[in-house]
Coordinates of N, CA, C and O in Angstrom, one line a residue:
M190 N -11.2 20.8 -14.3 CA -9.9 21.5 -14.1 C -8.9 20.4 -13.7 O -9.2 19.6 -12.7
P191 N -7.8 20.3 -14.3 CA -6.8 19.2 -14.0 C -6.2 19.5 -12.6 O -6.0 20.7 -12.2
R192 N -5.9 18.4 -11.9 CA -5.3 18.5 -10.6 C -3.8 18.7 -10.8 O -3.1 18.2 -11.7
E193 N -3.2 19.5 -9.9 CA -1.8 19.7 -9.9 C -1.1 18.4 -9.4 O -1.6 17.7 -8.6
P194 N 0.1 18.2 -10.0 CA 0.9 17.0 -9.6 C 1.2 17.0 -8.1 O 1.4 18.1 -7.5
D195 N 1.3 15.9 -7.5 CA 1.7 15.8 -6.0 C 3.1 16.3 -5.9 O 4.0 16.0 -6.7
P196 N 3.4 17.0 -4.8 CA 4.8 17.4 -4.5 C 5.7 16.2 -4.3 O 5.2 15.1 -3.9
D197 N 7.0 16.4 -4.4 CA 7.9 15.3 -4.3 C 7.8 14.6 -2.9 O 8.0 13.4 -2.8
W198 N 7.6 15.3 -1.8 CA 7.6 14.7 -0.5 C 6.4 13.7 -0.4 O 6.5 12.7 0.3
I199 N 5.3 14.0 -1.1 CA 4.1 13.1 -1.0 C 4.5 11.8 -1.8 O 4.2 10.7 -1.4
I200 N 5.1 12.0 -3.0 CA 5.5 10.8 -3.8 C 6.4 9.9 -3.0 O 6.3 8.7 -3.0
Q201 N 7.4 10.6 -2.3 CA 8.4 9.8 -1.6 C 7.7 9.0 -0.4 O 8.0 7.9 -0.2
R202 N 6.8 9.7 0.3 CA 6.0 9.0 1.4 C 5.2 7.8 0.9 O 5.1 6.8 1.5
R203 N 4.6 8.0 -0.3 CA 3.8 6.9 -0.9 C 4.7 5.7 -1.2 O 4.3 4.5 -1.0
R204 N 5.9 6.0 -1.6 CA 6.9 4.9 -1.9 C 7.3 4.2 -0.6 O 7.4 3.0 -0.6
V205 N 7.5 4.9 0.4 CA 7.9 4.4 1.7 C 6.8 3.5 2.2 O 7.0 2.3 2.6
I206 N 5.5 3.9 2.1 CA 4.4 3.1 2.6 C 4.3 1.9 1.7 O 4.1 0.8 2.2
G207 N 4.4 2.0 0.4 CA 4.4 0.9 -0.5 C 5.5 -0.1 -0.2 O 5.2 -1.4 -0.2
D208 N 6.7 0.3 0.1 CA 7.7 -0.6 0.5 C 7.4 -1.4 1.8 O 7.6 -2.6 1.9
R209 N 6.7 -0.7 2.7 CA 6.3 -1.4 3.9 C 5.2 -2.4 3.7 O 5.3 -3.5 4.2
V210 N 4.3 -2.1 2.8 CA 3.3 -3.1 2.4 C 3.9 -4.3 1.7 O 3.6 -5.4 2.1
R211 N 4.8 -4.0 0.8 CA 5.5 -5.1 0.1 C 6.3 -6.0 1.0 O 6.2 -7.2 1.0
R212 N 7.1 -5.4 1.9 CA 7.9 -6.2 2.9 C 7.0 -7.0 3.8 O 7.3 -8.2 4.1
G213 N 5.9 -6.4 4.3 CA 4.9 -7.2 5.1 C 4.3 -8.3 4.3 O 4.1 -9.4 4.9
R214 N 4.0 -8.1 3.1 CA 3.4 -9.2 2.2 C 4.4 -10.3 2.0 O 4.1 -11.5 2.2
E215 N 5.6 -9.9 1.7 CA 6.7 -10.9 1.5 C 7.0 -11.7 2.8 O 7.2 -12.9 2.8
Y216 N 7.0 -11.0 3.9 CA 7.2 -11.6 5.2 C 6.1 -12.7 5.5 O 6.4 -13.7 6.0
A217 N 4.9 -12.3 5.1 CA 3.8 -13.3 5.3 C 3.8 -14.3 4.2 O 2.9 -15.2 4.2
D218 N 4.8 -14.3 3.3 CA 4.9 -15.3 2.2 C 3.7 -15.3 1.3 O 3.2 -16.4 0.9
L219 N 3.2 -14.1 0.9 CA 2.1 -14.0 0.0 C 2.5 -13.3 -1.3 O 3.4 -12.4 -1.3
T220 N 1.8 -13.7 -2.3 CA 2.0 -13.0 -3.6 C 1.0 -11.8 -3.6 O 0.1 -11.7 -2.8
Q221 N 1.2 -10.9 -4.6 CA 0.2 -9.8 -4.7 C -1.1 -10.4 -5.0 O -2.1 -9.9 -4.4
E222 N -1.2 -11.4 -5.8 CA -2.5 -12.0 -6.1 C -3.2 -12.6 -4.8 O -4.4 -12.4 -4.6
Q223 N -2.4 -13.2 -4.0 CA -3.0 -13.8 -2.7 C -3.5 -12.7 -1.8 O -4.5 -12.8 -1.2
L224 N -2.7 -11.6 -1.6 CA -3.1 -10.5 -0.8 C -4.3 -9.9 -1.3 O -5.2 -9.5 -0.6
A225 N -4.4 -9.7 -2.6 CA -5.5 -9.1 -3.3 C -6.8 -9.9 -3.0 O -7.8 -9.4 -2.6
H226 N -6.7 -11.2 -3.2 CA -7.8 -12.1 -2.9 C -8.3 -12.0 -1.5 O -9.5 -12.0 -1.2
R227 N -7.3 -12.1 -0.5 CA -7.6 -12.1 0.9 C -8.2 -10.8 1.4 O -9.0 -10.8 2.3
T228 N -7.9 -9.7 0.7 CA -8.3 -8.4 1.2 C -9.5 -7.8 0.4 O -10.1 -6.8 0.8
G229 N -9.7 -8.4 -0.8 CA -10.8 -7.9 -1.7 C -10.3 -6.6 -2.5 O -11.1 -5.9 -3.1
I230 N -9.0 -6.4 -2.5 CA -8.5 -5.2 -3.2 C -7.9 -5.8 -4.6 O -7.3 -6.8 -4.6
P231 N -8.2 -5.2 -5.7 CA -7.7 -5.7 -7.0 C -6.2 -5.8 -7.0 O -5.5 -4.9 -6.4
R232 N -5.7 -6.8 -7.6 CA -4.2 -7.1 -7.6 C -3.5 -5.9 -8.2 O -2.4 -5.5 -7.7
L233 N -4.1 -5.3 -9.3 CA -3.4 -4.1 -9.9 C -3.3 -3.0 -8.8 O -2.3 -2.2 -8.8
T234 N -4.3 -2.8 -8.0 CA -4.3 -1.8 -7.0 C -3.2 -2.1 -5.9 O -2.4 -1.2 -5.5
V235 N -3.1 -3.4 -5.5 CA -2.0 -3.8 -4.6 C -0.6 -3.4 -5.3 O 0.2 -2.9 -4.6
Q236 N -0.5 -3.7 -6.5 CA 0.8 -3.4 -7.2 C 1.0 -1.9 -7.2 O 2.2 -1.5 -7.0
R237 N 0.0 -1.1 -7.5 CA 0.2 0.3 -7.5 C 0.5 0.9 -6.1 O 1.2 1.8 -6.0
I238 N -0.1 0.3 -5.1 CA 0.2 0.7 -3.7 C 1.7 0.5 -3.4 O 2.4 1.3 -2.9
E239 N 2.1 -0.8 -3.7 CA 3.5 -1.2 -3.4 C 4.5 -0.3 -4.2 O 5.6 0.0 -3.7
S240 N 4.1 0.1 -5.4 CA 5.1 0.9 -6.2 C 5.0 2.4 -5.8 O 5.8 3.2 -6.3
G241 N 4.0 2.8 -5.0 CA 3.8 4.2 -4.7 C 3.1 5.0 -5.8 O 3.1 6.2 -5.8
A242 N 2.6 4.3 -6.8 CA 2.0 4.9 -7.9 C 0.6 5.5 -7.7 O 0.0 6.3 -8.5
T243 N 0.0 5.1 -6.5 CA -1.4 5.6 -6.2 C -1.5 6.0 -4.7 O -0.7 5.5 -3.9
D244 N -2.4 6.9 -4.5 CA -2.7 7.2 -3.1 C -3.5 6.1 -2.5 O -4.5 5.7 -3.1
A245 N -3.0 5.4 -1.5 CA -3.7 4.3 -0.9 C -4.8 4.8 0.0 O -4.5 5.6 0.9
R246 N -6.0 4.4 -0.3 CA -7.1 4.7 0.5 C -6.9 4.1 1.9 O -6.4 3.0 2.1
I247 N -7.4 4.8 2.9 CA -7.3 4.3 4.3 C -8.0 3.0 4.4 O -7.5 2.1 5.1
G248 N -9.1 2.8 3.8 CA -9.8 1.5 3.8 C -8.9 0.4 3.3 O -8.9 -0.7 3.8
W249 N -8.2 0.6 2.2 CA -7.3 -0.4 1.7 C -6.2 -0.7 2.7 O -5.9 -1.9 2.9
L250 N -5.6 0.3 3.2 CA -4.5 0.1 4.2 C -5.0 -0.6 5.4 O -4.3 -1.5 6.0
L251 N -6.2 -0.3 5.9 CA -6.8 -1.0 7.0 C -7.0 -2.5 6.7 O -6.7 -3.4 7.5
R252 N -7.4 -2.8 5.5 CA -7.6 -4.2 5.1 C -6.3 -4.9 5.1 O -6.1 -6.1 5.5
I253 N -5.3 -4.3 4.5 CA -4.0 -4.9 4.3 C -3.3 -5.1 5.7 O -2.8 -6.2 6.0
A254 N -3.4 -4.1 6.6 CA -2.8 -4.2 7.9 C -3.5 -5.4 8.7 O -2.8 -6.2 9.3
R255 N -4.8 -5.5 8.6 CA -5.5 -6.5 9.3 C -5.1 -7.9 8.7 O -4.8 -8.8 9.5
D256 N -5.0 -8.0 7.4 CA -4.7 -9.3 6.9 C -3.2 -9.7 7.2 O -3.0 -10.9 7.4
L257 N -2.3 -8.7 7.2 CA -0.9 -9.0 7.5 C -0.7 -9.1 9.0 O 0.4 -9.4 9.5
D258 N -1.7 -8.8 9.8 CA -1.7 -8.9 11.3 C -0.6 -7.9 11.8 O 0.2 -8.3 12.6
V259 N -0.6 -6.7 11.3 CA 0.3 -5.6 11.7 C -0.5 -4.4 12.1 O -1.6 -4.2 11.5
P260 N -0.1 -3.6 13.0 CA -0.8 -2.3 13.2 C -0.7 -1.4 12.0 O 0.3 -1.4 11.3
L261 N -1.7 -0.6 11.8 CA -1.7 0.3 10.7 C -0.5 1.2 10.8 O 0.1 1.6 9.7
R262 N -0.2 1.6 12.0 CA 1.0 2.6 12.1 C 2.3 2.0 11.5 O 3.2 2.7 11.2
S263 N 2.4 0.6 11.5 CA 3.6 0.1 11.0 C 3.7 0.2 9.5 O 4.8 0.2 8.9
L264 N 2.6 0.4 8.8 CA 2.6 0.7 7.4 C 2.8 2.2 7.1 O 3.4 2.5 6.2
L265 N 2.2 3.0 8.0 CA 2.3 4.5 7.8 C 3.6 5.1 8.3 O 4.0 6.1 7.7
G266 N 4.1 4.5 9.3 CA 5.3 5.1 9.9 C 5.1 6.3 10.7 O 3.9 6.6 11.2
D267 N 6.1 7.2 10.8 CA 6.0 8.4 11.7 C 4.7 8.5 12.4 O 4.0 9.3 12.5

């Protein structure tokens, strides 16, 4: 059975989280490839998280937050 599309508010929140990941990565002066290598997350997945195209698994966000040396809440917000 196909899954229903995510509502707009979820898509918007994913984009906000992705923007925070991207800004944190850029602040750390890392490329997507470098962040991917350091966290063990595929580069395409990092790209999809940053664009809000995928639901970021909590494990991925934990790895990213640890590598960027930021609290997880700074990526998630509210």
